[in-house]
mmCIF file of C-alpha atoms in Angstrom:
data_model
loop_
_atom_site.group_PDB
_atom_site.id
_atom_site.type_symbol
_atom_site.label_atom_id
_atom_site.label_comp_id
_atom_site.label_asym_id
_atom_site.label_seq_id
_atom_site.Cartn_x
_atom_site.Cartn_y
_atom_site.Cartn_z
ATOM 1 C CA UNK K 1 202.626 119.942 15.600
ATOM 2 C CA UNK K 2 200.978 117.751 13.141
ATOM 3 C CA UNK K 3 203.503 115.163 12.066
ATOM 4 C CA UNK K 4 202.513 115.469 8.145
ATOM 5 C CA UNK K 5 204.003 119.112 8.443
ATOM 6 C CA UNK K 6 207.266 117.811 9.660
ATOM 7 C CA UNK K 7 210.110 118.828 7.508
ATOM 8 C CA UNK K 8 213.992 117.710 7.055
ATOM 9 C CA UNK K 9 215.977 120.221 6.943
ATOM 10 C CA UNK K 10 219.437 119.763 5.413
ATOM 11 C CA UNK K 11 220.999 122.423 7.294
ATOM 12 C CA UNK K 12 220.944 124.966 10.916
ATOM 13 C CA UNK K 13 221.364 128.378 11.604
ATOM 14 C CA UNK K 14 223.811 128.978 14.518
ATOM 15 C CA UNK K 15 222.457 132.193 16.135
ATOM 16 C CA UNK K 16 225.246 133.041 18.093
ATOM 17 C CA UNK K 17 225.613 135.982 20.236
ATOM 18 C CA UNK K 18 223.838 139.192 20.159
ATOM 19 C CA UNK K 19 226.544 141.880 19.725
ATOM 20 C CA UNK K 20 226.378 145.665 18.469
ATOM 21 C CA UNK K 21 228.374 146.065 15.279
ATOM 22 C CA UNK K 22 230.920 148.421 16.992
ATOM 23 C CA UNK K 23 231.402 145.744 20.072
ATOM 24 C CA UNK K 24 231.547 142.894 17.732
ATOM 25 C CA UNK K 25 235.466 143.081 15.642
ATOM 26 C CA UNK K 26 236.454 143.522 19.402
ATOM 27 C CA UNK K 27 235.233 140.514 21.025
ATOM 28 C CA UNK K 28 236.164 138.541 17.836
ATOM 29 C CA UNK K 29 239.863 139.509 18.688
ATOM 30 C CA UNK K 30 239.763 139.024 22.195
ATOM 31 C CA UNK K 31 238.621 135.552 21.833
ATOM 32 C CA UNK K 32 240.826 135.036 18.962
ATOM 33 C CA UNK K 33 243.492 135.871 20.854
ATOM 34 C CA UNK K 34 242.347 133.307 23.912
ATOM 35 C CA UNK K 35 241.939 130.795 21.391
ATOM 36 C CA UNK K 36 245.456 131.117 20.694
ATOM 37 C CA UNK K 37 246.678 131.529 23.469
ATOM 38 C CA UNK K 38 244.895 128.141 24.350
ATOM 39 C CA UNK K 39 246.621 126.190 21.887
ATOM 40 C CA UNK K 40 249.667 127.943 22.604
ATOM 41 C CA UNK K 41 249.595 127.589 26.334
ATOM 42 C CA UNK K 42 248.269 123.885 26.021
ATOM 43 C CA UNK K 43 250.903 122.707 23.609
ATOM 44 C CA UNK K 44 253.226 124.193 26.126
ATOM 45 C CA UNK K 45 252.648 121.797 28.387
ATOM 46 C CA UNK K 46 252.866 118.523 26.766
ATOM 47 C CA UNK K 47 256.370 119.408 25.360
ATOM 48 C CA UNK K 48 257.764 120.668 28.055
ATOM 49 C CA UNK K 49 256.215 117.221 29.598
ATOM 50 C CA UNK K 50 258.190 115.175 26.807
ATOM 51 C CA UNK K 51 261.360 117.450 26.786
ATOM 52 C CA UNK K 52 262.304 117.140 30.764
ATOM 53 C CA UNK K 53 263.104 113.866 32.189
ATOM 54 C CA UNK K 54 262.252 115.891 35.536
ATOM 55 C CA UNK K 55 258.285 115.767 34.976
ATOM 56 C CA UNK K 56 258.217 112.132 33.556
ATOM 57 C CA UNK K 57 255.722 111.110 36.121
ATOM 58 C CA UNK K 58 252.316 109.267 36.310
ATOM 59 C CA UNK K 59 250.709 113.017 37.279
ATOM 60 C CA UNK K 60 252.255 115.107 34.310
ATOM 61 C CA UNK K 61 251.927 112.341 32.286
ATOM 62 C CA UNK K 62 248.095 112.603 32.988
ATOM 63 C CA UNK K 63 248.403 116.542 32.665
ATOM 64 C CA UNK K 64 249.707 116.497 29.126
ATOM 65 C CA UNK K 65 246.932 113.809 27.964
ATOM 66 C CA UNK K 66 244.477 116.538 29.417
ATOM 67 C CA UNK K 67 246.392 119.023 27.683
ATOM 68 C CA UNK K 68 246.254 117.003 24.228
ATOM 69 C CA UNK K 69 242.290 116.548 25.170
ATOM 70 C CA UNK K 70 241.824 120.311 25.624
ATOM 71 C CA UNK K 71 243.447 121.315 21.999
ATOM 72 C CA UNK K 72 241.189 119.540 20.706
ATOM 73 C CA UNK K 73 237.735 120.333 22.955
ATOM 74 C CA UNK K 74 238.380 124.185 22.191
ATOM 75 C CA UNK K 75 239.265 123.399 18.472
ATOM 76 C CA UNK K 76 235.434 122.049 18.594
ATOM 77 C CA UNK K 77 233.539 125.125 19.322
ATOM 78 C CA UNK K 78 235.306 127.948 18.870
ATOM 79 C CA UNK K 79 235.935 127.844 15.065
ATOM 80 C CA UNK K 80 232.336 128.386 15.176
ATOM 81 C CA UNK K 81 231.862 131.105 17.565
ATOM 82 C CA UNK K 82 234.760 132.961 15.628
ATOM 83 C CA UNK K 83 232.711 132.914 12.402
ATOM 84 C CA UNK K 84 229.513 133.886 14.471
ATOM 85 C CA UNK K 85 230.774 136.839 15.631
ATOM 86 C CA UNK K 86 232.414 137.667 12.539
ATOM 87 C CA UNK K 87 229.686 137.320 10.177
ATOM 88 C CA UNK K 88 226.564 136.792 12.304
ATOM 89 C CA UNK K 89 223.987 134.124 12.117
ATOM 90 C CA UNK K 90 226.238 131.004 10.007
ATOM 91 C CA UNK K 91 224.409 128.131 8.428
ATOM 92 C CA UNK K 92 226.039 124.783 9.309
ATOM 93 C CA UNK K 93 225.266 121.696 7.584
ATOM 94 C CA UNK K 94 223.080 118.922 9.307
ATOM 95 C CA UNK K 95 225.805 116.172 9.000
ATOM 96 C CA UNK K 96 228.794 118.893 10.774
ATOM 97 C CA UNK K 97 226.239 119.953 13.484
ATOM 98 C CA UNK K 98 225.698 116.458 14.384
ATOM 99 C CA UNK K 99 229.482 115.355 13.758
ATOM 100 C CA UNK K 100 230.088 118.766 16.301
ATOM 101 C CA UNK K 101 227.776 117.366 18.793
ATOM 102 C CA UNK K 102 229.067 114.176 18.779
ATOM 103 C CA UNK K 103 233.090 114.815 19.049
ATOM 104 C CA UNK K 104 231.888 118.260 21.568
ATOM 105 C CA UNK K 105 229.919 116.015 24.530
ATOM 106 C CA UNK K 106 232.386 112.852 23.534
ATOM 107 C CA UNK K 107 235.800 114.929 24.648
ATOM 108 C CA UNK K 108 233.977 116.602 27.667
ATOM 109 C CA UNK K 109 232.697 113.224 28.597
ATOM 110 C CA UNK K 110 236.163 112.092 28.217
ATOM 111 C CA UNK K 111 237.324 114.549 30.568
ATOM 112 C CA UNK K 112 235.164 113.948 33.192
ATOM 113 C CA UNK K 113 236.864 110.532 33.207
ATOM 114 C CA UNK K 114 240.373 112.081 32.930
ATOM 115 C CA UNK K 115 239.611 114.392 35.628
ATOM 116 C CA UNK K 116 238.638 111.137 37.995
ATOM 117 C CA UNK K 117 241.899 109.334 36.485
ATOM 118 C CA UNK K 118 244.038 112.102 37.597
ATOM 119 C CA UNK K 119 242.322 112.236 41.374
ATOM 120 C CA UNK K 120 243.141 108.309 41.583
ATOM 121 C CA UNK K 121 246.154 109.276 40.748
ATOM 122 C CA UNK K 122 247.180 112.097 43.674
ATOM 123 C CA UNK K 123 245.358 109.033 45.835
ATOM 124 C CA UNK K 124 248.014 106.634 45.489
ATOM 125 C CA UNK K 125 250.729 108.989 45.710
ATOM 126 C CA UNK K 126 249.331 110.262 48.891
ATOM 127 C CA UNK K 127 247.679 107.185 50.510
ATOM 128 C CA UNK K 128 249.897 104.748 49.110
ATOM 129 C CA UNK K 129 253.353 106.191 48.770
ATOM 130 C CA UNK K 130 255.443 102.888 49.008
ATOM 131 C CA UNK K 131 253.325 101.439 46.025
ATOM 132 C CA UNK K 132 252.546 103.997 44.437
ATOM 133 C CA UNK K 133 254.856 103.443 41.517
ATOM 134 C CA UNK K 134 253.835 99.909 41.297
ATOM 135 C CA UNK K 135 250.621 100.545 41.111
ATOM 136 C CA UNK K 136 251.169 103.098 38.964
ATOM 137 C CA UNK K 137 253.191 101.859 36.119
ATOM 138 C CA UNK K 138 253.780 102.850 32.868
ATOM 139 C CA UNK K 139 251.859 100.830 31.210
ATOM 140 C CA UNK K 140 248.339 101.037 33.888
ATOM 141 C CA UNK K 141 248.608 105.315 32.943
ATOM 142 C CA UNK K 142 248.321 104.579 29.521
ATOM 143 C CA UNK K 143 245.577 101.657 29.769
ATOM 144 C CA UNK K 144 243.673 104.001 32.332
ATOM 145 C CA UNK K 145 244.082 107.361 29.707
ATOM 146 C CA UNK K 146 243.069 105.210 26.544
ATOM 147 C CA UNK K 147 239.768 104.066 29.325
ATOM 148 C CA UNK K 148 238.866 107.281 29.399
ATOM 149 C CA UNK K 149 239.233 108.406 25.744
ATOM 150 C CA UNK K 150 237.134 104.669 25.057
ATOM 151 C CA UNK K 151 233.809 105.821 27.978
ATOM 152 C CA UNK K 152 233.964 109.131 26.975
ATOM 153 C CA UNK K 153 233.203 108.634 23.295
ATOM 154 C CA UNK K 154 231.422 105.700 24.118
ATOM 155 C CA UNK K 155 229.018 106.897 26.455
ATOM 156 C CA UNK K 156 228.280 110.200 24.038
ATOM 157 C CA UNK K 157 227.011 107.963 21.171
ATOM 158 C CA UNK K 158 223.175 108.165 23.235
ATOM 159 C CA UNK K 159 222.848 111.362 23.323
ATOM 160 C CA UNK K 160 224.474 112.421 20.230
ATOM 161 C CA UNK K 161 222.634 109.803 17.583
ATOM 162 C CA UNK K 162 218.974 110.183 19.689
ATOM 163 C CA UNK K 163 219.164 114.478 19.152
ATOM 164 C CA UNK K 164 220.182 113.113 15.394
ATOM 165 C CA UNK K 165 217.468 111.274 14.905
ATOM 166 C CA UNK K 166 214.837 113.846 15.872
ATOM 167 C CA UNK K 167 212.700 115.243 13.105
ATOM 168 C CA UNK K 168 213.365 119.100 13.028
ATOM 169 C CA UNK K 169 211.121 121.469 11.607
ATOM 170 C CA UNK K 170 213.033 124.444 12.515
ATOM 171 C CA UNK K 171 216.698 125.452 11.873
ATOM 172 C CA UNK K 172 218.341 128.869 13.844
ATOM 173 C CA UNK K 173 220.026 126.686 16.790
ATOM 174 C CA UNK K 174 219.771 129.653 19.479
ATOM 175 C CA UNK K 175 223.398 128.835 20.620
ATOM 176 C CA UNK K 176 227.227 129.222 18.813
ATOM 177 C CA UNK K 177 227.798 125.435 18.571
ATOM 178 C CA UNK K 178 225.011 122.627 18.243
ATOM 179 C CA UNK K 179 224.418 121.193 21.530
ATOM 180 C CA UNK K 180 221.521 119.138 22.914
ATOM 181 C CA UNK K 181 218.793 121.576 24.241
ATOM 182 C CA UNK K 182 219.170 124.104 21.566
ATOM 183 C CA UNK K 183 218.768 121.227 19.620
ATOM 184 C CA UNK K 184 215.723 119.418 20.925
ATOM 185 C CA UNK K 185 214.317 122.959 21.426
ATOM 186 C CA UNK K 186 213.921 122.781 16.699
ATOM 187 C CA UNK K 187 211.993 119.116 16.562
ATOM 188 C CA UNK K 188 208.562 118.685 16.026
ATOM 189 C CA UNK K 189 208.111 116.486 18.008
ATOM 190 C CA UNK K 190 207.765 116.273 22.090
ATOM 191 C CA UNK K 191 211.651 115.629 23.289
ATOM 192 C CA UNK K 192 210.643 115.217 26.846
ATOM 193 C CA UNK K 193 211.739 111.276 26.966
ATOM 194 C CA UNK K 194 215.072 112.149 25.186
ATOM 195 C CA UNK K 195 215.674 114.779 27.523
ATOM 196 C CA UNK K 196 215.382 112.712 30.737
ATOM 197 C CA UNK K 197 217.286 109.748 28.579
ATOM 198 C CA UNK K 198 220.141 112.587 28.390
ATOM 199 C CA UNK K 199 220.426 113.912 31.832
ATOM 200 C CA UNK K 200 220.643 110.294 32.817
ATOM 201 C CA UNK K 201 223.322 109.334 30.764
ATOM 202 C CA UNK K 202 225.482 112.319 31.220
ATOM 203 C CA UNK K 203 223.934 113.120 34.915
ATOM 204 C CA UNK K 204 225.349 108.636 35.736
ATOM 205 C CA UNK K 205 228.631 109.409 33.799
ATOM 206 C CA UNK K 206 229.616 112.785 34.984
ATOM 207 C CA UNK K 207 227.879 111.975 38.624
ATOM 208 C CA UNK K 208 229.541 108.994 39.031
ATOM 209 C CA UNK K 209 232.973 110.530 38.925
ATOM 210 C CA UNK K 210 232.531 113.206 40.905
ATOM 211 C CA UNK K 211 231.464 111.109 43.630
ATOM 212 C CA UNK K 212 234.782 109.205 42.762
ATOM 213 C CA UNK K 213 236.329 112.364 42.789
ATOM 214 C CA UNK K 214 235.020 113.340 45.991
ATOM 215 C CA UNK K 215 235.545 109.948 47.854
ATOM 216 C CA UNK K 216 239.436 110.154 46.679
ATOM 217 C CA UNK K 217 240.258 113.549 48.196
ATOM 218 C CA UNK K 218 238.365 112.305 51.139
ATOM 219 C CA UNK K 219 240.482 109.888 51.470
ATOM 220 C CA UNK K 220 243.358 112.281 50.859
ATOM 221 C CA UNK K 221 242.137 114.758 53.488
ATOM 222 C CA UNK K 222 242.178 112.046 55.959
ATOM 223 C CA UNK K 223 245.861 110.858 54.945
ATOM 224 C CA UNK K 224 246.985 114.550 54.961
ATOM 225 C CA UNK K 225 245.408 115.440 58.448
ATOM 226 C CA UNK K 226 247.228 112.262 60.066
ATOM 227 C CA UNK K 227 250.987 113.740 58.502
ATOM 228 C CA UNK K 228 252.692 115.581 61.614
ATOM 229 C CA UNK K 229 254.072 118.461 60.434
ATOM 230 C CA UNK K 230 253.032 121.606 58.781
ATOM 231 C CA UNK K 231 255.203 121.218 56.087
ATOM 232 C CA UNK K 232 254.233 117.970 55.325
ATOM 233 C CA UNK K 233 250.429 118.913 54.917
ATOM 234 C CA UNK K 234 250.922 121.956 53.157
ATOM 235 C CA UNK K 235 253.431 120.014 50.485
ATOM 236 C CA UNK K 236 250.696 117.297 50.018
ATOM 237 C CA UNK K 237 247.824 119.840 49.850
ATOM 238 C CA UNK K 238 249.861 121.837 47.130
ATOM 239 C CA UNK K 239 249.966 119.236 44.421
ATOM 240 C CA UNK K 240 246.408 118.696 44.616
ATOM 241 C CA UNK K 241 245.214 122.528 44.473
ATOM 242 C CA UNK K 242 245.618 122.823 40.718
ATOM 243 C CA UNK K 243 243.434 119.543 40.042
ATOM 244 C CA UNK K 244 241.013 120.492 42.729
ATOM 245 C CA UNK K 245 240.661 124.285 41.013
ATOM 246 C CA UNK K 246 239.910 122.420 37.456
ATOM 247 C CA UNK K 247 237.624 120.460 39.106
ATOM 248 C CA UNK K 248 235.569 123.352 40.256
ATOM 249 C CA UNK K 249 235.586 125.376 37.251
ATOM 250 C CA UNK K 250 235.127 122.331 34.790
ATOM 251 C CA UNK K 251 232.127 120.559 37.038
ATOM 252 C CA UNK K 252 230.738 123.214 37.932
ATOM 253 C CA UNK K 253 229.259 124.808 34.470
ATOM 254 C CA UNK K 254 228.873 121.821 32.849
ATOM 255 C CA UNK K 255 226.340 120.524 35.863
ATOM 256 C CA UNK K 256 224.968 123.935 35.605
ATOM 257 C CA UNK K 257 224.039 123.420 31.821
ATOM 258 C CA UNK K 258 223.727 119.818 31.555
ATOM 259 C CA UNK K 259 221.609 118.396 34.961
ATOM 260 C CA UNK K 260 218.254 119.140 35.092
ATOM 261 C CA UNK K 261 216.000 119.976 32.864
ATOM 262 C CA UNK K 262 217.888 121.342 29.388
ATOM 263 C CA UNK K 263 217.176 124.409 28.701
ATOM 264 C CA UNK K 264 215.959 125.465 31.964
ATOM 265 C CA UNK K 265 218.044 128.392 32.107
ATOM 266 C CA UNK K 266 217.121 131.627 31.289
ATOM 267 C CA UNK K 267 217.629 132.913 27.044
ATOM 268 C CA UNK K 268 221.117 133.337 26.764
ATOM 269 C CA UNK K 269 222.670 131.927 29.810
ATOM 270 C CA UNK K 270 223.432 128.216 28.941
ATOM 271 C CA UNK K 271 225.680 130.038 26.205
ATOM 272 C CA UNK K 272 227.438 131.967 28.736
ATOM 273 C CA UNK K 273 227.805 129.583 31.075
ATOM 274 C CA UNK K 274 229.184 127.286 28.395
ATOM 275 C CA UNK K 275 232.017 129.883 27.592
ATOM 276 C CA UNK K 276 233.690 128.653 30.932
ATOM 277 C CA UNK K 277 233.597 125.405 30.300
ATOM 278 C CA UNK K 278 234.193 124.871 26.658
ATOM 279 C CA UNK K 279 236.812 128.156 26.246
ATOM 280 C CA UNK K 280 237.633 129.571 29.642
ATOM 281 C CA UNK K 281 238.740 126.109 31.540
ATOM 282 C CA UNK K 282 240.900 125.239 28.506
ATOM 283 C CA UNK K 283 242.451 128.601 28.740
ATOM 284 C CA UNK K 284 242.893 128.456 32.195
ATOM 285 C CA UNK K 285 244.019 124.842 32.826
ATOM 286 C CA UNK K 286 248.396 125.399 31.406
ATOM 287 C CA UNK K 287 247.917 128.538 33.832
ATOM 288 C CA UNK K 288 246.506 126.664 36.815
ATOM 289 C CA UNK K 289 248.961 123.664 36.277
ATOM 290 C CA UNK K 290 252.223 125.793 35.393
ATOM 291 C CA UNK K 291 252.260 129.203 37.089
ATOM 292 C CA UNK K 292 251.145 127.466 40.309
ATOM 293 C CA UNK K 293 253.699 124.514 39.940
ATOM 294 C CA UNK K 294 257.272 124.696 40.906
ATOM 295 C CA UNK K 295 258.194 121.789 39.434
ATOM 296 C CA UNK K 296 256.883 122.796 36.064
ATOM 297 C CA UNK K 297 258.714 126.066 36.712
ATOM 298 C CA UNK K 298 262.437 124.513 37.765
ATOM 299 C CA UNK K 299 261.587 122.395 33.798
ATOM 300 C CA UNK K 300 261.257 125.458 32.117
ATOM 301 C CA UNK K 301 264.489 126.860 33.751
ATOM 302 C CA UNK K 302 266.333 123.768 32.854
ATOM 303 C CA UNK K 303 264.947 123.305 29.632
ATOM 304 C CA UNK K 304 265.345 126.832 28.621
ATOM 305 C CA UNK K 305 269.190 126.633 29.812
ATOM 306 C CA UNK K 306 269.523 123.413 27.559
ATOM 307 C CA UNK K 307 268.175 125.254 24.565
ATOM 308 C CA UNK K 308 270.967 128.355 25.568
ATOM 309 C CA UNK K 309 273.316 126.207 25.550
ATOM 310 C CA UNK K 310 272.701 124.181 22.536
ATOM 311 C CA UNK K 311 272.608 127.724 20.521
ATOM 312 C CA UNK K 312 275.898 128.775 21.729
ATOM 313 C CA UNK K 313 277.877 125.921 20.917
ATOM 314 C CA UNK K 314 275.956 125.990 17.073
#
C-alpha cells in the first residue's frame, strides 16, 4: 500500500465471534456464568490460603499469587468478549486496545514465569527436602513472585509498544480482544520483521521456562524413581499432578497461537484456541488445585468448622 494513503485511525472494531441471534443470549450466559465462577473459584483460593495456618507454605503461597494473577488475566479479555456477544461488532478506542494488549501478553508472560517459579519450587521440596525450607524462605517466595510479576511486564513492553507503533489503515480486529496478529494483520505496512521480533521475544521467554520446567521435573522423576516404596512415589507424584496439568493446558494453546508464524492458523481458530488459555485455564486452575488436593480439602473442613463455631457462640 502506498504510504501517502496511510491513515490513523483513532479507534478498532473488535469482530468477535460469529453467532446466530438465537445461539447468542445463550453463550453470553454461559460464559458469564464461567466468568464468575472464575473470580469466584479464584478468590477462593487465596483466602482460604490466608485463613488456614495449615496451607501457609512456599507451594500455596505460590498458588494464591497465581490465583491473584488469574483474576486479573480473565478480567482482561472477557469484559470484552461479554459485550461482543452481547451487542456484536464493539468499537474500542486505540489507546484501551493497546493498554489491553499490553496488561493481556504482560500477565500471561508473567505466568509463564510463575508457572517455572512454582516447578522450582516442587524441586526443592522433592530433591532437597532437608533444605528445602531454607532455601525456601519467606522472604526468597516473595522476591522470586515479585521476579516474575517484574519479567513478565517487562519483557511484554516489545511486543506491545512495536504493534503500537504500526501505522493502521484498517480497524475491525478479526478477534474479541486486541492481540498481536489480528493486529499486525490492519497496518499498512509489511509486519514481517515485527512478527519474527515477536515470536522471538515471547518464543526466548516462554521457551526458556519450559525447558526450565522440563529440566526440574526431570530432575524430580529421577528423585521420585530412586524413593523405595510405592507410597512414597505415588505421594511425591501427587503434589506435582495439579502443576503438571496447568502446565499442559496453559503451554500448550498459548505455543499453539503464539510460535510460529502469527496468524498461521486457520480464520477463526487462534480465537478458539485462545478461549483455553485466556478463560478456560483460569476457570479450571481453583478446580485442578482444590478438588484434586487433600490438603486444600482438610482447610476447608477446618475452616468451615471455625466459621460454625464462631456463629454459634454469636
Amino acid at each position: 500500500m502506498d504510504p501517502v494513503n496511510h491513515t490513523w485511525t483513532q479507534s478498532f472494531i473488535l469482530a468477535g465471534f460469529t453467532i446466530s441471534g438465537t445461539l447468542r443470549p445463550l453463550v453470553f450466559l454461559g460464559t458469564l456464568c464461567i466468568y464468575l465462577l472464575t473470580l469466584a473459584g479464584n478468590l477462593f483460593i487465596i483466602v482460604l490460603v490466608r485463613a488456614d495456618s495449615g496451607l501457609s507454605t512456599p507451594m500455596y503461597f505460590f498458588i494464591s499469587v497465581l490465583s491473584f494473577l488469574e483474576l486479573w488475566y480473565v478480567s482482561t479479555t472477557v469484559p470484552t468478549l461479554l459485550r461482543t456477544l452481547l451487542r456484536g461488532c464493539s468499537p474500542i478506542s486505540s489507546a484501551a486496545c493497546f493498554i489491553q494488549l499490553y496488561v493481556f501478553h504482560s500477565l500471561g508472560m508473567t505466568e509463564c514465569y510463575l508457572l517455572g517459579v512454582m516447578a522450582l519450587d516442587r524441586y526443592l521440596a522433592i530433591c532437597r527436602p532437608l533444605h528445602y525450607h531454607a532455601l525456601m524462605s519467606r522472604q526468597v517466595q516473595l522476591w522470586l513472585a515479585l521476579a516474575s510479576w517484574v519479567a513478565g511486564f517487562s519483557a511484554a513492553l516489545v511486543p506491545a509498544s512495536l504493534t503500537a507503533t504500526l501505522p493502521f489503515c484498517l480497524k475491525v480486529v478479526l478477534h474479541y480482544f486486541c492481540d498481536l496478529a489480528p493486529l499486525m494483520q490492519l497496518a499498512c505496512v509489511d509486519t514481517g520483521w515485527h512478527a519474527r521480533v515477536h515470536g522471538a521475544v515471547i518464543g526466548v521467554a516462554t521457551g526458556c521456562n519450559f525447558v526450565l520446567i522440563l529440566g526440574l521435573y526431570g530432575g524430580i522423576l529421577k528423585a521420585v524413581l530412586k524413593l523405595s516404596s510405592a507410597a512414597s512415589r505415588t505421594k511425591a507424584f501427587s503434589t506435582c499432578s495439579s502443576h503438571i496439568t496447568v502446565v499442559v493446558l496453559f503451554y500448550g494453546s498459548a505455543f499453539t497461537v503464539y510460535v510460529g508464524s502469527p496468524g498461521s492458523q486457520a480464520e477463526g481458530i487462534d480465537k478458539l484456541i485462545a478461549l483455553v488459555y485466556a478463560l478456560l485455564t483460569p476457570f479450571l486452575n481453583p478446580i485442578i488445585y482444590s478438588l484434586r488436593n487433600k490438603e486444600v480439602k482438610e482447610a476447608v473442613r477446618r475452616t468451615t468448622n471455625r466459621i460454625r463455631t464462631i456463629l454459634r457462640e454469636t
